[in-house]
Each structure stands twice: as structure tokens, then as C-alpha cells.
PDB file of C-alpha atoms in Angstrom:
ATOM      1  CA  UNK A  14     139.728  83.538 100.264  1.00 84.00           C
ATOM      2  CA  UNK A  15     136.203  84.021 101.979  1.00 90.00           C
ATOM      3  CA  UNK A  16     135.655  87.383 100.688  1.00 94.00           C
ATOM      4  CA  UNK A  17     136.167  85.969  97.000  1.00 94.00           C
ATOM      5  CA  UNK A  18     133.938  83.337  97.413  1.00 93.00           C
ATOM      6  CA  UNK A  19     131.045  85.525  98.413  1.00 95.00           C
ATOM      7  CA  UNK A  20     131.561  87.630  95.311  1.00 96.00           C
ATOM      8  CA  UNK A  21     131.112  84.708  93.332  1.00 93.00           C
ATOM      9  CA  UNK A  22     127.914  83.848  95.638  1.00 90.00           C
ATOM     10  CA  UNK A  23     126.690  87.636  95.157  1.00 93.00           C
ATOM     11  CA  UNK A  24     127.015  87.103  91.111  1.00 95.00           C
ATOM     12  CA  UNK A  25     124.807  84.398  90.921  1.00 91.00           C
ATOM     13  CA  UNK A  26     122.457  86.008  93.608  1.00 89.00           C
ATOM     14  CA  UNK A  27     122.162  89.068  91.100  1.00 90.00           C
ATOM     15  CA  UNK A  28     121.895  87.467  88.430  1.00 91.00           C
ATOM     16  CA  UNK A  29     118.963  85.297  89.962  1.00 88.00           C
ATOM     17  CA  UNK A  30     117.356  88.102  91.623  1.00 85.00           C
ATOM     18  CA  UNK A  31     117.183  90.377  88.483  1.00 87.00           C
ATOM     19  CA  UNK A  32     114.727  87.434  86.706  1.00 85.00           C
ATOM     20  CA  UNK A  33     112.828  86.374  89.629  1.00 81.00           C
ATOM     21  CA  UNK A  34     113.986  87.846  93.037  1.00 78.00           C
ATOM     22  CA  UNK A  35     115.022  85.093  95.846  1.00 76.00           C
ATOM     23  CA  UNK A  36     118.712  86.324  95.260  1.00 82.00           C
ATOM     24  CA  UNK A  37     118.938  86.373  99.047  1.00 77.00           C
ATOM     25  CA  UNK A  38     118.283  82.787  99.135  1.00 76.00           C
ATOM     26  CA  UNK A  39     121.781  82.414  97.853  1.00 82.00           C
ATOM     27  CA  UNK A  40     123.385  85.340  98.958  1.00 85.00           C
ATOM     28  CA  UNK A  41     123.022  85.418 102.582  1.00 82.00           C
ATOM     29  CA  UNK A  42     123.032  81.695 103.894  1.00 81.00           C
ATOM     30  CA  UNK A  43     127.071  82.083 101.857  1.00 86.00           C
ATOM     31  CA  UNK A  44     127.415  85.011 104.268  1.00 87.00           C
ATOM     32  CA  UNK A  45     126.308  83.172 107.528  1.00 82.00           C
ATOM     33  CA  UNK A  46     128.380  80.523 106.239  1.00 83.00           C
ATOM     34  CA  UNK A  47     131.733  82.332 105.279  1.00 90.00           C
ATOM     35  CA  UNK A  48     131.548  84.619 108.332  1.00 90.00           C
ATOM     36  CA  UNK A  49     129.917  82.795 110.456  1.00 86.00           C
ATOM     37  CA  UNK A  50     131.189  85.072 113.818  1.00 89.00           C
ATOM     38  CA  UNK A  51     130.076  88.093 112.320  1.00 88.00           C
ATOM     39  CA  UNK A  52     126.286  89.789 113.867  1.00 86.00           C
ATOM     40  CA  UNK A  53     122.901  89.319 111.930  1.00 78.00           C
ATOM     41  CA  UNK A  54     122.584  93.009 111.767  1.00 82.00           C
ATOM     42  CA  UNK A  55     125.633  93.403 110.069  1.00 87.00           C
ATOM     43  CA  UNK A  56     125.205  90.468 107.760  1.00 86.00           C
ATOM     44  CA  UNK A  57     121.607  91.853 106.883  1.00 82.00           C
ATOM     45  CA  UNK A  58     122.529  95.570 106.589  1.00 85.00           C
ATOM     46  CA  UNK A  59     126.020  94.452 104.596  1.00 89.00           C
ATOM     47  CA  UNK A  60     123.638  92.298 101.880  1.00 87.00           C
ATOM     48  CA  UNK A  61     121.160  94.540 101.905  1.00 84.00           C
ATOM     49  CA  UNK A  62     123.433  97.832 100.422  1.00 87.00           C
ATOM     50  CA  UNK A  63     124.868  95.121  97.506  1.00 88.00           C
ATOM     51  CA  UNK A  64     121.380  93.769  96.717  1.00 85.00           C
ATOM     52  CA  UNK A  65     119.909  97.083  96.434  1.00 87.00           C
ATOM     53  CA  UNK A  66     122.363  98.165  93.988  1.00 91.00           C
ATOM     54  CA  UNK A  67     122.452  95.378  91.938  1.00 89.00           C
ATOM     55  CA  UNK A  68     118.609  95.389  91.621  1.00 87.00           C
ATOM     56  CA  UNK A  69     118.857  98.961  90.571  1.00 90.00           C
ATOM     57  CA  UNK A  70     120.460  98.114  88.207  1.00 90.00           C
ATOM     58  CA  UNK A  71     118.063  95.399  86.982  1.00 88.00           C
ATOM     59  CA  UNK A  72     115.267  97.934  87.362  1.00 88.00           C
ATOM     60  CA  UNK A  73     117.564 100.880  84.709  1.00 89.00           C
ATOM     61  CA  UNK A  74     118.308  97.834  82.341  1.00 86.00           C
ATOM     62  CA  UNK A  75     114.620  96.470  82.363  1.00 86.00           C
ATOM     63  CA  UNK A  76     113.272 100.344  82.202  1.00 85.00           C
ATOM     64  CA  UNK A  77     115.348 100.898  79.112  1.00 85.00           C
ATOM     65  CA  UNK A  78     112.928  97.711  77.242  1.00 82.00           C
ATOM     66  CA  UNK A  79     109.765  97.464  79.190  1.00 85.00           C
ATOM     67  CA  UNK A  80     107.087  99.905  79.413  1.00 87.00           C
ATOM     68  CA  UNK A  81     106.342 100.077  83.322  1.00 88.00           C
ATOM     69  CA  UNK A  82     103.610 101.212  84.846  1.00 89.00           C
ATOM     70  CA  UNK A  83     104.487 104.328  87.037  1.00 90.00           C
ATOM     71  CA  UNK A  84     101.737 104.860  88.834  1.00 91.00           C
ATOM     72  CA  UNK A  85     100.748 101.652  90.709  1.00 92.00           C
ATOM     73  CA  UNK A  86     104.683 100.849  91.093  1.00 92.00           C
ATOM     74  CA  UNK A  87     105.306 103.759  93.255  1.00 92.00           C
ATOM     75  CA  UNK A  88     102.120 102.932  95.252  1.00 94.00           C
ATOM     76  CA  UNK A  89     103.081  99.407  95.645  1.00 94.00           C
ATOM     77  CA  UNK A  90     106.809 100.616  96.249  1.00 92.00           C
ATOM     78  CA  UNK A  91     105.177 103.099  98.962  1.00 92.00           C
ATOM     79  CA  UNK A  92     102.863 100.505 100.802  1.00 94.00           C
ATOM     80  CA  UNK A  93     105.811  97.733 100.999  1.00 91.00           C
ATOM     81  CA  UNK A  94     108.427 100.187 102.108  1.00 88.00           C
ATOM     82  CA  UNK A  95     105.478 101.084 105.253  1.00 90.00           C
ATOM     83  CA  UNK A  96     104.475  97.702 106.095  1.00 90.00           C
ATOM     84  CA  UNK A  97     108.141  96.197 106.096  1.00 82.00           C
ATOM     85  CA  UNK A  98     108.336  97.982 108.915  1.00 81.00           C
ATOM     86  CA  UNK A  99     105.164  97.434 110.562  1.00 84.00           C
ATOM     87  CA  UNK A 100     106.492  93.453 109.845  1.00 80.00           C
ATOM     88  CA  UNK A 101     109.805  93.939 111.456  1.00 72.00           C
ATOM     89  CA  UNK A 102     107.821  95.293 114.445  1.00 75.00           C
ATOM     90  CA  UNK A 103     105.444  92.507 114.682  1.00 75.00           C
ATOM     91  CA  UNK A 104     108.483  89.705 114.044  1.00 62.00           C
ATOM     92  CA  UNK A 105     109.738  91.236 117.171  1.00 61.00           C
ATOM     93  CA  UNK A 106     107.007  90.844 118.931  1.00 71.00           C
ATOM     94  CA  UNK A 107     105.509  87.395 117.422  1.00 65.00           C
ATOM     95  CA  UNK A 108     107.711  84.497 117.073  1.00 62.00           C
ATOM     96  CA  UNK A 109     108.128  83.824 113.655  1.00 56.00           C
ATOM     97  CA  UNK A 110     107.292  79.770 113.532  1.00 64.00           C
ATOM     98  CA  UNK A 111     103.620  81.569 114.201  1.00 65.00           C
ATOM     99  CA  UNK A 112     103.199  82.056 110.820  1.00 65.00           C
ATOM    100  CA  UNK A 113     105.762  79.727 108.828  1.00 68.00           C
ATOM    101  CA  UNK A 114     103.244  76.688 108.344  1.00 76.00           C
ATOM    102  CA  UNK A 115     100.688  78.705 106.993  1.00 71.00           C
ATOM    103  CA  UNK A 116     103.153  80.611 104.511  1.00 69.00           C
ATOM    104  CA  UNK A 117     104.660  77.262 103.929  1.00 75.00           C
ATOM    105  CA  UNK A 118     101.435  76.046 102.880  1.00 80.00           C
ATOM    106  CA  UNK A 119     101.108  79.134 100.671  1.00 73.00           C
ATOM    107  CA  UNK A 120     104.051  78.700  98.880  1.00 74.00           C
ATOM    108  CA  UNK A 121     103.750  75.330  97.822  1.00 82.00           C
ATOM    109  CA  UNK A 122     100.131  76.634  96.831  1.00 79.00           C
ATOM    110  CA  UNK A 123     101.792  78.790  94.558  1.00 73.00           C
ATOM    111  CA  UNK A 124     104.512  76.809  92.933  1.00 75.00           C
ATOM    112  CA  UNK A 125     101.700  73.610  92.084  1.00 80.00           C
ATOM    113  CA  UNK A 126      99.678  76.833  90.226  1.00 70.00           C
ATOM    114  CA  UNK A 127     102.495  78.062  88.451  1.00 69.00           C
ATOM    115  CA  UNK A 128     103.518  74.296  87.062  1.00 74.00           C
ATOM    116  CA  UNK A 129     100.379  73.002  86.341  1.00 76.00           C
ATOM    117  CA  UNK A 130      99.373  76.583  84.633  1.00 71.00           C
ATOM    118  CA  UNK A 131     101.394  76.220  81.731  1.00 70.00           C
ATOM    119  CA  UNK A 132     100.285  79.809  80.311  1.00 67.00           C
ATOM    120  CA  UNK A 133     100.962  81.637  83.653  1.00 63.00           C
ATOM    121  CA  UNK A 134     102.283  84.834  82.924  1.00 59.00           C
ATOM    122  CA  UNK A 135     102.855  84.321  79.335  1.00 71.00           C
ATOM    123  CA  UNK A 136     100.635  87.070  78.130  1.00 69.00           C
ATOM    124  CA  UNK A 137      99.067  90.276  79.458  1.00 74.00           C
ATOM    125  CA  UNK A 138      95.593  90.031  80.528  1.00 78.00           C
ATOM    126  CA  UNK A 139      95.034  92.704  82.929  1.00 77.00           C
ATOM    127  CA  UNK A 140      91.844  91.976  85.251  1.00 77.00           C
ATOM    128  CA  UNK A 141      92.104  95.484  87.670  1.00 83.00           C
ATOM    129  CA  UNK A 142      90.847  98.823  85.352  1.00 83.00           C
ATOM    130  CA  UNK A 143      92.997 102.019  85.516  1.00 83.00           C
ATOM    131  CA  UNK A 144      91.280 103.749  88.279  1.00 87.00           C
ATOM    132  CA  UNK A 145      91.390 100.872  90.546  1.00 91.00           C
ATOM    133  CA  UNK A 146      94.993  99.644  89.207  1.00 92.00           C
ATOM    134  CA  UNK A 147      96.773 101.551  92.242  1.00 92.00           C
ATOM    135  CA  UNK A 148      94.908 100.705  94.930  1.00 94.00           C
ATOM    136  CA  UNK A 149      95.554  96.882  94.221  1.00 95.00           C
ATOM    137  CA  UNK A 150      99.184  97.446  93.686  1.00 94.00           C
ATOM    138  CA  UNK A 151      99.208  98.757  97.142  1.00 96.00           C
ATOM    139  CA  UNK A 152      97.429  96.275  98.448  1.00 96.00           C
ATOM    140  CA  UNK A 153     100.097  93.723  97.094  1.00 95.00           C
ATOM    141  CA  UNK A 154     103.145  95.766  98.116  1.00 94.00           C
ATOM    142  CA  UNK A 155     101.540  95.965 101.485  1.00 94.00           C
ATOM    143  CA  UNK A 156     100.943  92.559 101.719  1.00 91.00           C
ATOM    144  CA  UNK A 157     104.630  91.348 100.608  1.00 88.00           C
ATOM    145  CA  UNK A 158     106.074  94.091 102.737  1.00 85.00           C
ATOM    146  CA  UNK A 159     104.856  93.093 105.566  1.00 86.00           C
ATOM    147  CA  UNK A 160     105.879  89.409 104.605  1.00 81.00           C
ATOM    148  CA  UNK A 161     109.662  90.881 103.750  1.00 77.00           C
ATOM    149  CA  UNK A 162     109.555  92.032 106.964  1.00 73.00           C
ATOM    150  CA  UNK A 163     108.215  89.255 108.948  1.00 72.00           C
ATOM    151  CA  UNK A 164     110.248  86.604 107.366  1.00 66.00           C
ATOM    152  CA  UNK A 165     111.636  87.716 104.223  1.00 66.00           C
ATOM    153  CA  UNK A 166     113.520  85.076 101.818  1.00 66.00           C
ATOM    154  CA  UNK A 167     111.475  85.191  98.034  1.00 74.00           C
ATOM    155  CA  UNK A 168     109.836  88.738  98.660  1.00 80.00           C
ATOM    156  CA  UNK A 169     110.669  89.464  94.909  1.00 81.00           C
ATOM    157  CA  UNK A 170     109.192  85.848  93.898  1.00 81.00           C
ATOM    158  CA  UNK A 171     106.390  86.631  95.822  1.00 85.00           C
ATOM    159  CA  UNK A 172     105.685  90.129  94.307  1.00 89.00           C
ATOM    160  CA  UNK A 173     105.603  88.269  90.923  1.00 88.00           C
ATOM    161  CA  UNK A 174     103.114  86.046  91.584  1.00 87.00           C
ATOM    162  CA  UNK A 175     101.138  88.651  92.900  1.00 89.00           C
ATOM    163  CA  UNK A 176     101.542  91.280  89.680  1.00 92.00           C
ATOM    164  CA  UNK A 177     100.643  88.222  87.444  1.00 90.00           C
ATOM    165  CA  UNK A 178      97.927  86.687  89.433  1.00 87.00           C
ATOM    166  CA  UNK A 179      96.057  89.352  90.685  1.00 90.00           C
ATOM    167  CA  UNK A 180      96.191  92.460  88.234  1.00 91.00           C
ATOM    168  CA  UNK A 181      97.488  90.418  85.092  1.00 89.00           C
ATOM    169  CA  UNK A 182     101.102  91.758  83.936  1.00 90.00           C
ATOM    170  CA  UNK A 183     102.823  89.010  81.978  1.00 88.00           C
ATOM    171  CA  UNK A 184     106.148  87.555  83.753  1.00 86.00           C
ATOM    172  CA  UNK A 185     108.105  89.845  82.430  1.00 86.00           C
ATOM    173  CA  UNK A 186     106.413  93.056  83.001  1.00 89.00           C
ATOM    174  CA  UNK A 187     105.747  91.266  86.337  1.00 89.00           C
ATOM    175  CA  UNK A 188     109.651  91.096  86.915  1.00 87.00           C
ATOM    176  CA  UNK A 189     110.116  94.679  85.691  1.00 88.00           C
ATOM    177  CA  UNK A 190     107.328  96.152  88.192  1.00 91.00           C
ATOM    178  CA  UNK A 191     109.074  93.926  91.203  1.00 90.00           C
ATOM    179  CA  UNK A 192     112.341  95.424  90.847  1.00 87.00           C
ATOM    180  CA  UNK A 193     111.315  98.957  91.529  1.00 89.00           C
ATOM    181  CA  UNK A 194     109.091  98.012  93.949  1.00 90.00           C
ATOM    182  CA  UNK A 195     112.174  95.982  96.026  1.00 83.00           C
ATOM    183  CA  UNK A 196     114.168  98.922  95.446  1.00 84.00           C
ATOM    184  CA  UNK A 197     111.726 101.722  96.882  1.00 83.00           C
ATOM    185  CA  UNK A 198     111.750  99.109  99.844  1.00 79.00           C
ATOM    186  CA  UNK A 199     115.349  98.699 100.047  1.00 78.00           C
ATOM    187  CA  UNK A 200     116.225 102.117 100.190  1.00 80.00           C
ATOM    188  CA  UNK A 201     113.795 102.735 103.177  1.00 76.00           C
ATOM    189  CA  UNK A 202     115.644  99.527 105.234  1.00 77.00           C
ATOM    190  CA  UNK A 203     119.475 101.100 104.118  1.00 81.00           C
ATOM    191  CA  UNK A 204     118.614 104.468 105.918  1.00 81.00           C
ATOM    192  CA  UNK A 205     118.252 101.921 109.221  1.00 78.00           C
ATOM    193  CA  UNK A 206     121.103 100.511 108.474  1.00 82.00           C
ATOM    194  CA  UNK A 207     123.511 102.781 107.501  1.00 86.00           C
ATOM    195  CA  UNK A 208     122.649 104.989 110.382  1.00 85.00           C
ATOM    196  CA  UNK A 209     122.874 102.027 113.038  1.00 83.00           C
ATOM    197  CA  UNK A 210     126.123 101.486 111.561  1.00 88.00           C
ATOM    198  CA  UNK A 211     125.131  98.006 110.644  1.00 86.00           C
ATOM    199  CA  UNK A 212     126.905  98.005 107.004  1.00 89.00           C
ATOM    200  CA  UNK A 213     130.317  96.368 106.502  1.00 93.00           C
ATOM    201  CA  UNK A 214     132.096  98.958 103.833  1.00 95.00           C
ATOM    202  CA  UNK A 215     134.810  96.766 103.569  1.00 94.00           C
ATOM    203  CA  UNK A 216     132.716  93.929 102.594  1.00 95.00           C
ATOM    204  CA  UNK A 217     129.613  95.299 101.143  1.00 94.00           C
ATOM    205  CA  UNK A 218     131.332  97.271  98.320  1.00 96.00           C
ATOM    206  CA  UNK A 219     133.285  94.328  96.728  1.00 96.00           C
ATOM    207  CA  UNK A 220     130.501  92.075  96.834  1.00 96.00           C
ATOM    208  CA  UNK A 221     128.236  94.768  95.518  1.00 95.00           C
ATOM    209  CA  UNK A 222     130.283  95.047  92.316  1.00 96.00           C
ATOM    210  CA  UNK A 223     129.483  91.417  91.838  1.00 96.00           C
ATOM    211  CA  UNK A 224     125.652  91.247  92.331  1.00 94.00           C
ATOM    212  CA  UNK A 225     125.670  94.286  90.167  1.00 94.00           C
ATOM    213  CA  UNK A 226     127.313  92.174  87.260  1.00 95.00           C
ATOM    214  CA  UNK A 227     125.141  89.397  88.050  1.00 92.00           C
ATOM    215  CA  UNK A 228     121.928  91.944  88.129  1.00 92.00           C
ATOM    216  CA  UNK A 229     123.090  93.333  84.392  1.00 92.00           C
ATOM    217  CA  UNK A 230     123.585  89.853  82.942  1.00 93.00           C
ATOM    218  CA  UNK A 231     120.335  88.193  84.642  1.00 90.00           C
ATOM    219  CA  UNK A 232     117.861  91.074  83.627  1.00 89.00           C
ATOM    220  CA  UNK A 233     119.628  90.997  79.915  1.00 89.00           C
ATOM    221  CA  UNK A 234     118.854  87.398  79.713  1.00 89.00           C
ATOM    222  CA  UNK A 235     115.310  87.666  80.786  1.00 87.00           C
ATOM    223  CA  UNK A 236     114.511  90.261  78.169  1.00 86.00           C
ATOM    224  CA  UNK A 237     116.430  87.830  75.693  1.00 85.00           C
ATOM    225  CA  UNK A 238     114.361  84.778  76.995  1.00 83.00           C
ATOM    226  CA  UNK A 239     111.008  85.993  77.429  1.00 77.00           C
ATOM    227  CA  UNK A 240     108.441  84.879  79.557  1.00 74.00           C
ATOM    228  CA  UNK A 241     108.646  81.412  79.377  1.00 78.00           C
ATOM    229  CA  UNK A 242     112.294  81.105  80.193  1.00 81.00           C
ATOM    230  CA  UNK A 243     111.281  83.487  83.099  1.00 78.00           C
ATOM    231  CA  UNK A 244     108.707  80.843  84.425  1.00 81.00           C
ATOM    232  CA  UNK A 245     111.481  78.073  84.328  1.00 82.00           C
ATOM    233  CA  UNK A 246     113.739  80.245  87.088  1.00 82.00           C
ATOM    234  CA  UNK A 247     110.867  81.342  88.798  1.00 78.00           C
ATOM    235  CA  UNK A 248     109.499  77.434  89.645  1.00 82.00           C
ATOM    236  CA  UNK A 249     113.031  76.802  90.976  1.00 83.00           C
ATOM    237  CA  UNK A 250     113.457  79.827  93.116  1.00 79.00           C
ATOM    238  CA  UNK A 251     109.791  78.926  94.621  1.00 78.00           C
ATOM    239  CA  UNK A 252     111.076  74.721  94.995  1.00 82.00           C
ATOM    240  CA  UNK A 253     114.041  76.633  97.020  1.00 80.00           C
ATOM    241  CA  UNK A 254     111.494  79.002  99.022  1.00 74.00           C
ATOM    242  CA  UNK A 255     109.808  75.713  99.774  1.00 79.00           C
ATOM    243  CA  UNK A 256     113.095  73.871 100.944  1.00 82.00           C
ATOM    244  CA  UNK A 257     113.820  76.824 103.376  1.00 75.00           C
ATOM    245  CA  UNK A 258     110.710  77.100 104.759  1.00 72.00           C
ATOM    246  CA  UNK A 259     110.081  73.483 105.101  1.00 79.00           C
ATOM    247  CA  UNK A 260     113.205  72.933 106.948  1.00 80.00           C
ATOM    248  CA  UNK A 261     112.826  75.916 108.903  1.00 73.00           C
ATOM    249  CA  UNK A 262     109.156  74.343 110.187  1.00 73.00           C
ATOM    250  CA  UNK A 263     110.690  70.854 110.994  1.00 79.00           C
ATOM    251  CA  UNK A 264     113.384  72.817 112.848  1.00 77.00           C
ATOM    252  CA  UNK A 265     110.168  74.775 115.079  1.00 70.00           C
ATOM    253  CA  UNK A 266     108.888  71.510 115.264  1.00 68.00           C
ATOM    254  CA  UNK A 267     111.603  69.785 116.413  1.00 60.00           C
ATOM    255  CA  UNK A 268     112.543  72.143 119.531  1.00 59.00           C
TER     256      UNK A 268
END
């Protein structure tokens, strides 16, 4: 029964993640609730292989319909992979409670900005010239890669915000770009999880199938409904990230 329920959550996570990122906010908590005795590395590793394949399908689906700027994407992906490892290393030495209140304030600011700016990401207005674009993309990848390694939830959503607000992509292009960047970073982390035997394939493979199905449906809907639909889903997911971080910060103060 637990696996059947987790597969349903995996479909929902893939659907959300393929549109604006943040699927981990659904799938990882469900994993912990349904399999409370599993060690954390096994949960993260098994979830990662499912989400990585689902994100790959979404990236492929977007690539068929949306023009993806491959050079900045590769720069962002490689820097994200490197800094994700660095973030995980720092996290092991520094308690995340140190930075979580600052991150919470930044995410609230992102939510307010997106809500008030009704045309956010609706039209593409590039702010960076072509020569400097790979460098800026690498900077976004590095910053969010470090965040992913240090704390994690909602990295795809924050990547989208960075590509829209800094570079000037519309939300549909930013969603497609963030999926490819996520795939590169996920593959790098999967090497660690698989080689250390943290992936439980009897759980990972079924949820992978449902995550892929959700990703396929979600990416199709994003391309069909366009930027206005993506903005609404983005706001809902960012609100979820705020609630998650707010709860973590309150718990850390209560200790």
C-alpha cells in the first residue's frame, strides 16, 4: 500500500516539477511519511533517480517545442553541479539554521515581487548581451547549485526566477532551461548515490515511472497553457517553499 501511495505522490511531484520545479516538496515528505524507518540517504538517493529521469523527460519534451539556448545552459549546468557538491560539503560543517532565516527572507521577497509584477516572465526581454550570457548563466547555476547542496527544496523554482529576473527569459523558456540544468546537476549527484548503494531500486523504479508520467503531462500542459499559467503555478510552489522554510526556522528557534 505504501508504494502505491508513493507512486501517486510521484506523479503529482513530476507534474509540478516539470512546470516550475519544487516537486521535491511533494515527493520527499511523502517518502519520509510512508517509509519512516528508511535512512535519509536511501530516501534522497531513491527519490533522486526518479526525479532525475522525470526531469529528463520534461527537458526532452520542452526541447521539441521551445528553443533552448544550449551554451548558457551548459555553463549553468556545470557550475551548478560543482557548487552543489560544495554546498553539500559546507552543509556538513555548518548548521543550516545559520542561513535558513536569510534564505526565508529572500524567498518571501521573490514571492512578493512575482505576485506584484503581473507581467513577470510573460515576455522575453534579454538584459544580457550574447558574449556575457554564458558567464551570467554560470553565476546563476553556481548560486543555486550551492543552495541545492546546502538546503535543497525548490531549487528548480528559484532557477526559473533567476533566469527570468537576471537574464530576461520568459517563464516558458526559463522552465525549459531550468529542467536541463537540473538534469546535469542531478546526474552528478546520482553518481554519488548509486556508487554508495543508497538507491533502493525496488522502490525507485516504480516511482520513476509515475514521476515520468507526471513530468510528461505537466510539461505538455505548460506549453499548451503558456506563461500566465506557469506564473500561477510558480506562485503556489513558492508559497509552499515559504511555508516549509518558515516551519524549519520556527523549529530551530524553539530548540
